[in-house]
Coordinates of C-alpha atoms in Angstrom, one line a residue:
M32 CA 146.5 -55.1 253.4
Q33 CA 144.2 -58.8 251.9
A34 CA 147.3 -61.1 251.2
K35 CA 148.3 -62.3 248.5
Y36 CA 147.7 -65.9 248.5
R37 CA 144.8 -68.0 250.4
K38 CA 147.4 -70.5 251.6
V39 CA 151.5 -70.4 252.0
A40 CA 154.1 -73.1 253.0
V41 CA 157.4 -72.3 254.9
G42 CA 159.6 -74.5 257.1
G43 CA 163.1 -75.8 258.2
T44 CA 165.1 -76.2 261.5
F45 CA 164.4 -73.3 263.5
E46 CA 167.1 -73.8 265.6
H47 CA 169.0 -70.2 267.7
F48 CA 165.9 -68.3 266.5
H49 CA 167.6 -65.4 264.9
R50 CA 166.9 -62.8 262.2
G51 CA 166.7 -64.7 259.3
H52 CA 163.8 -67.4 260.3
Q53 CA 162.1 -63.7 261.6
A54 CA 162.7 -62.5 258.1
L55 CA 161.5 -65.6 256.5
L56 CA 158.6 -66.0 259.0
S57 CA 157.4 -62.2 258.2
K58 CA 157.2 -62.9 254.8
A59 CA 154.9 -65.6 254.9
F60 CA 152.6 -64.2 256.3
E61 CA 152.6 -61.4 254.8
L62 CA 151.9 -62.9 251.9
G63 CA 149.4 -66.1 252.9
E64 CA 145.9 -66.0 254.6
K65 CA 147.0 -69.0 256.1
V66 CA 150.4 -70.1 256.5
L67 CA 151.4 -74.0 256.8
L68 CA 155.4 -74.3 259.2
G69 CA 157.0 -77.3 259.0
I70 CA 158.9 -77.2 262.0
S71 CA 162.4 -79.9 261.0
G72 CA 161.8 -83.5 263.6
E73 CA 164.5 -84.3 265.6
K74 CA 165.8 -87.0 262.7
L75 CA 166.2 -84.8 259.9
A76 CA 167.2 -81.8 261.9
S77 CA 170.3 -83.7 263.1
R78 CA 171.2 -84.5 259.4
K79 CA 172.3 -81.0 259.6
G80 CA 174.8 -81.3 262.9
V81 CA 171.1 -79.4 265.0
T82 CA 171.9 -79.7 268.8
Q83 CA 168.4 -77.7 269.7
S84 CA 165.7 -80.0 270.9
L85 CA 162.6 -80.1 268.7
E86 CA 160.4 -78.8 271.5
L87 CA 162.7 -75.9 272.1
R88 CA 162.6 -75.0 268.6
T89 CA 158.7 -75.1 268.2
Q90 CA 158.3 -73.7 271.1
N91 CA 160.5 -70.6 270.0
V92 CA 158.5 -70.1 266.9
R93 CA 155.0 -70.0 268.7
D94 CA 156.7 -67.7 271.0
F95 CA 157.5 -65.8 267.7
L96 CA 153.9 -66.1 265.7
R97 CA 152.3 -64.9 269.5
S98 CA 154.5 -61.8 269.8
R99 CA 152.9 -60.9 266.2
G100 CA 149.7 -62.2 266.5
W101 CA 149.6 -65.1 263.6
E102 CA 149.1 -68.1 266.5
E103 CA 145.8 -68.6 264.8
R104 CA 146.7 -68.2 261.2
A105 CA 149.3 -70.9 261.7
I106 CA 149.0 -74.9 261.0
V107 CA 152.5 -75.6 262.4
F108 CA 153.3 -79.1 262.2
T109 CA 156.8 -81.3 262.3
L110 CA 158.5 -82.5 258.9
E111 CA 159.4 -85.8 259.0
D112 CA 160.8 -85.7 255.4
P113 CA 162.1 -83.0 252.7
F114 CA 158.9 -81.6 251.8
G115 CA 156.2 -82.4 254.1
P116 CA 152.3 -82.2 252.6
A117 CA 154.1 -79.7 250.0
P118 CA 154.4 -82.7 246.9
E119 CA 150.7 -83.6 247.4
D120 CA 148.6 -80.3 249.1
P121 CA 146.1 -78.8 246.1
E122 CA 145.2 -75.7 248.2
L123 CA 148.8 -74.3 248.9
E124 CA 149.0 -72.0 246.3
A125 CA 152.8 -70.5 247.2
I126 CA 156.2 -71.4 249.2
V127 CA 158.5 -69.5 251.1
V128 CA 162.3 -70.0 251.2
S129 CA 165.4 -69.0 251.6
E130 CA 168.1 -68.8 249.0
E131 CA 170.2 -72.0 250.7
T132 CA 167.1 -73.5 250.7
E133 CA 165.1 -73.0 246.8
P134 CA 166.7 -75.7 245.2
A135 CA 163.8 -77.9 247.3
A136 CA 161.2 -76.0 246.3
R137 CA 161.8 -76.4 243.2
E138 CA 162.1 -80.7 243.7
I139 CA 158.8 -79.5 245.3
N140 CA 157.6 -78.6 241.5
K141 CA 159.1 -80.9 240.3
L142 CA 156.6 -83.9 242.5
R143 CA 153.9 -80.8 241.8
G144 CA 154.1 -81.5 238.9
E145 CA 153.9 -85.5 238.6
R146 CA 151.5 -85.6 240.7
G147 CA 149.1 -83.4 238.0
L148 CA 149.0 -80.1 241.1
K149 CA 149.8 -76.7 240.4
P150 CA 153.7 -75.6 240.6
L151 CA 153.5 -73.2 243.5
D152 CA 155.4 -69.3 243.0
I153 CA 158.6 -69.8 244.7
V154 CA 159.1 -66.5 246.8
V155 CA 163.4 -66.2 247.7
I156 CA 164.3 -64.7 250.9
P157 CA 167.6 -63.3 250.5
W158 CA 169.8 -64.1 253.4
V159 CA 170.0 -61.3 256.5
L160 CA 173.2 -60.6 257.5
A161 CA 175.4 -60.0 261.2
E162 CA 177.1 -56.5 261.4
D163 CA 179.7 -58.2 259.9
G164 CA 178.1 -58.6 256.2
L165 CA 178.1 -62.0 256.5
P166 CA 175.1 -63.8 256.0
I167 CA 173.3 -65.0 260.0
S168 CA 173.0 -68.7 260.4
S169 CA 171.9 -71.3 263.1
E170 CA 175.8 -72.6 262.4
R171 CA 177.6 -69.5 263.0
V172 CA 175.5 -68.3 266.0
R173 CA 175.9 -72.6 267.1
R174 CA 179.7 -72.0 266.9
G175 CA 179.2 -68.6 269.4
E176 CA 180.8 -65.9 266.2
I177 CA 177.3 -64.3 266.3
T178 CA 174.2 -63.7 268.2
P179 CA 170.8 -64.6 267.0
E180 CA 170.7 -60.6 266.7
G181 CA 173.3 -60.8 263.9
K182 CA 176.1 -59.2 266.5
V183 CA 179.5 -60.5 266.7
I184 CA 180.2 -62.5 269.6
V185 CA 183.9 -60.6 270.6
G186 CA 185.6 -60.4 273.9
E187 CA 186.8 -63.6 275.3
V188 CA 186.1 -65.8 271.9
K189 CA 188.7 -68.3 272.4
M190 CA 191.3 -68.7 269.1
D191 CA 190.1 -73.0 269.4
T192 CA 186.3 -71.5 268.5
R193 CA 187.5 -71.3 265.2
P194 CA 187.1 -73.9 262.8
S195 CA 189.8 -75.9 262.0
K196 CA 191.6 -76.1 259.0
D197 CA 189.8 -79.0 257.8
E198 CA 186.4 -77.1 258.4
Y199 CA 187.6 -74.1 256.5
Y200 CA 188.5 -75.7 253.6
L201 CA 185.0 -78.1 254.0
G202 CA 183.3 -75.6 253.9
I203 CA 184.6 -73.8 251.2
A204 CA 184.0 -77.3 249.0
K205 CA 180.5 -77.5 250.0
S206 CA 180.2 -73.9 248.7
V207 CA 181.2 -75.4 245.4
A208 CA 178.9 -78.3 245.7
Q209 CA 175.9 -76.4 245.5
R210 CA 177.2 -74.6 241.6
S211 CA 176.7 -78.6 241.2
P212 CA 173.8 -79.6 238.4
C213 CA 172.9 -82.8 239.8
I214 CA 169.5 -83.2 241.1
R215 CA 169.8 -86.4 243.2
R216 CA 173.0 -85.1 244.6
Q217 CA 175.8 -82.9 244.7
F218 CA 179.5 -82.5 245.1
G219 CA 182.3 -80.8 245.5
A220 CA 185.8 -81.1 245.7
I221 CA 189.0 -79.3 246.5
V222 CA 192.6 -79.3 246.0
V223 CA 194.9 -77.2 249.4
K224 CA 198.5 -77.0 248.3
E225 CA 200.1 -74.6 251.2
D226 CA 197.2 -73.3 252.8
V227 CA 196.2 -72.7 249.1
V228 CA 193.1 -73.8 247.2
V229 CA 194.5 -74.5 244.2
S230 CA 191.8 -75.9 241.8
T231 CA 187.7 -76.7 242.8
G232 CA 185.1 -79.0 241.1
Y233 CA 181.9 -79.9 241.3
N234 CA 179.9 -83.3 240.0
G235 CA 178.5 -81.9 236.8
P236 CA 177.8 -83.1 232.7
A237 CA 181.2 -82.2 230.4
R238 CA 181.4 -78.7 229.5
G239 CA 178.4 -78.0 226.5
V240 CA 176.7 -80.9 227.3
V241 CA 172.9 -81.2 228.6
N242 CA 172.3 -81.6 232.2
C243 CA 169.9 -82.9 235.0
M244 CA 168.3 -79.6 235.7
E245 CA 167.5 -78.9 231.6
V246 CA 166.5 -82.3 230.5
G247 CA 166.2 -84.6 234.0
C248 CA 168.4 -87.4 235.8
L249 CA 168.4 -91.2 233.8
K250 CA 169.9 -93.3 236.9
E251 CA 166.6 -90.5 239.1
E252 CA 164.0 -92.5 235.9
M253 CA 165.5 -96.0 236.4
K254 CA 166.0 -95.8 240.3
V255 CA 169.3 -96.9 239.7
P256 CA 171.0 -96.9 243.5
H257 CA 173.5 -94.4 244.7
Y258 CA 177.1 -95.2 243.9
T259 CA 176.0 -97.4 240.6
G260 CA 175.5 -97.7 237.3
Y261 CA 177.7 -95.2 236.2
E262 CA 177.8 -95.9 232.8
W263 CA 173.7 -94.2 233.4
C264 CA 175.5 -90.7 234.8
I265 CA 176.0 -88.3 232.1
G266 CA 178.1 -86.2 234.8
V267 CA 181.9 -86.1 235.5
H268 CA 182.5 -86.8 239.2
A269 CA 184.0 -83.8 241.7
E270 CA 186.9 -85.5 242.3
E271 CA 187.8 -85.7 238.7
N272 CA 186.6 -82.0 237.9
C273 CA 189.0 -80.9 240.4
I274 CA 191.5 -82.6 239.4
I275 CA 190.9 -81.6 235.1
N276 CA 190.3 -78.3 235.8
A277 CA 193.9 -77.7 237.3
A278 CA 195.2 -79.1 234.0
R279 CA 193.4 -76.3 231.9
H280 CA 195.0 -73.7 234.1
G281 CA 198.5 -75.7 234.4
A282 CA 198.2 -75.9 238.3
S283 CA 200.0 -78.3 240.1
V284 CA 198.1 -80.4 242.4
L285 CA 201.6 -83.1 243.4
G286 CA 201.4 -83.5 247.0
G287 CA 198.0 -81.3 247.6
T288 CA 195.4 -82.0 249.4
L289 CA 191.9 -82.8 248.2
Y290 CA 188.4 -81.7 250.6
L291 CA 185.3 -83.2 249.2
Y292 CA 182.3 -82.1 250.2
G293 CA 178.5 -84.0 249.7
Q294 CA 174.3 -82.7 250.2
D295 CA 171.2 -84.5 249.1
Y296 CA 170.0 -82.1 245.5
R297 CA 166.4 -81.9 248.3
D298 CA 167.1 -81.4 251.3
G299 CA 171.0 -79.7 251.7
S300 CA 171.6 -82.5 254.0
L301 CA 175.0 -83.9 254.6
V302 CA 176.0 -86.9 252.0
E303 CA 178.9 -89.1 252.8
G304 CA 181.0 -89.4 249.2
R305 CA 184.1 -91.2 249.5
P306 CA 186.2 -91.5 246.0
C307 CA 185.1 -94.1 243.8
D308 CA 187.6 -96.3 242.5
R309 CA 187.7 -94.6 239.1
C310 CA 188.3 -91.6 240.8
K311 CA 191.0 -93.2 243.4
R312 CA 193.4 -93.8 240.6
V313 CA 192.8 -90.6 239.2
L314 CA 193.9 -89.2 242.8
I315 CA 196.3 -91.8 242.8
N316 CA 198.6 -90.6 239.2
A317 CA 197.7 -86.8 239.8
G318 CA 199.8 -87.2 243.0
I319 CA 197.6 -86.1 245.6
K320 CA 198.3 -87.9 249.7
R321 CA 195.7 -87.0 251.6
V322 CA 191.6 -87.2 250.9
V323 CA 189.5 -85.0 253.1
I324 CA 185.8 -86.4 253.9
K325 CA 183.0 -84.7 255.6
R326 CA 181.0 -86.9 256.5
A327 CA 177.1 -87.9 257.1
D328 CA 177.1 -87.1 260.6
G329 CA 179.1 -84.1 260.3
S330 CA 182.4 -85.8 261.5
I331 CA 185.6 -85.9 259.5
L332 CA 187.2 -88.4 257.6
K333 CA 190.7 -88.4 257.1
L334 CA 192.4 -91.1 254.2
D335 CA 196.1 -91.3 253.0
V336 CA 195.8 -92.2 249.3
E337 CA 199.0 -94.4 249.6
D338 CA 196.5 -96.4 251.7
W339 CA 194.4 -96.6 248.1
V340 CA 197.7 -97.5 245.8
K341 CA 198.4 -101.3 248.5
E342 CA 194.5 -101.9 248.4
D343 CA 194.1 -101.1 244.7
T344 CA 197.4 -104.0 244.1
G345 CA 195.8 -106.4 246.5
S346 CA 192.2 -106.4 245.6
Y347 CA 194.1 -106.9 241.9
K348 CA 196.2 -109.3 242.5
K349 CA 193.0 -111.6 244.4
K350 CA 190.6 -111.4 241.1
L351 CA 193.1 -112.4 238.7
L352 CA 193.9 -115.3 241.5
E353 CA 190.4 -116.5 241.8
V354 CA 190.0 -115.5 237.7
R355 CA 192.5 -117.9 236.8
R356 CA 190.8 -120.7 239.5
H357 CA 187.3 -120.5 238.1
G358 CA 187.4 -118.7 235.4
S359 CA 184.5 -116.7 233.6
R360 CA 182.0 -117.6 236.4
V361 CA 184.1 -114.6 238.8
E362 CA 182.5 -111.5 238.5
G363 CA 183.0 -107.7 239.7

């Protein structure tokens, strides 16, 4: 059967090479005469918690290509950035992605448009499911939940192989973040009381207002650094929306724990998002007792909101003294 495209792109970490990876590559080689195949380098992969070496992941991919007779049609390279050459390769016609990485493909097309290149056809491969009905992923294989073929591991699995409660709730916050229409950084927040999720929220504009996916990002075009220039952003922060949504539905967050997860829109890598001063004050007044954050290195940061009260008090008193001492010369 003749290939639909002369050249297509596909990429990933390819950690614990599994059936989902096989489906992704099979579709790429079904559609393309030549396949530009990027494998995440060590630095890029480490952002996603990958533990297997680049050498092993590359060998596993090459072994699969060889078993299918596709090796000569593949252009295998190491991805040192989220997009590789896809935004500027004029010969590329399509890109094959998973549901998780589709946002990155849209960003690639945006960059190609800025360079005067045709957008790529985006081919999305649905999740390949394990026997428990949940998606097969490298993360699940790494945790020992399933095999690369999707079989559930039973028998000698110990209770401590389950994610902790904080990890579990941060996983839910991650799903919430993926609903954010922000094209820079996506954040998801949930409030939990007595092991019940009582509210969720992600960063995005006020209800009914256009979002950045529709019209573009002002901060991005002005090259405003992250965590600054909030006055240029149309969005409401995830923490704020979480508290607002609880109020809209009459749910109490008093005494609850807020979980916050952040990721880069382009490649899904972890982003540490500590609440800004404005959000801290919202959480203090809402009665949140604890904030749990997924850090950029994959670790978990736990914060006591009561400490923010002391910090805010001390900071305000310090600024007040400086103003009284120096007058209008004090900034920030």
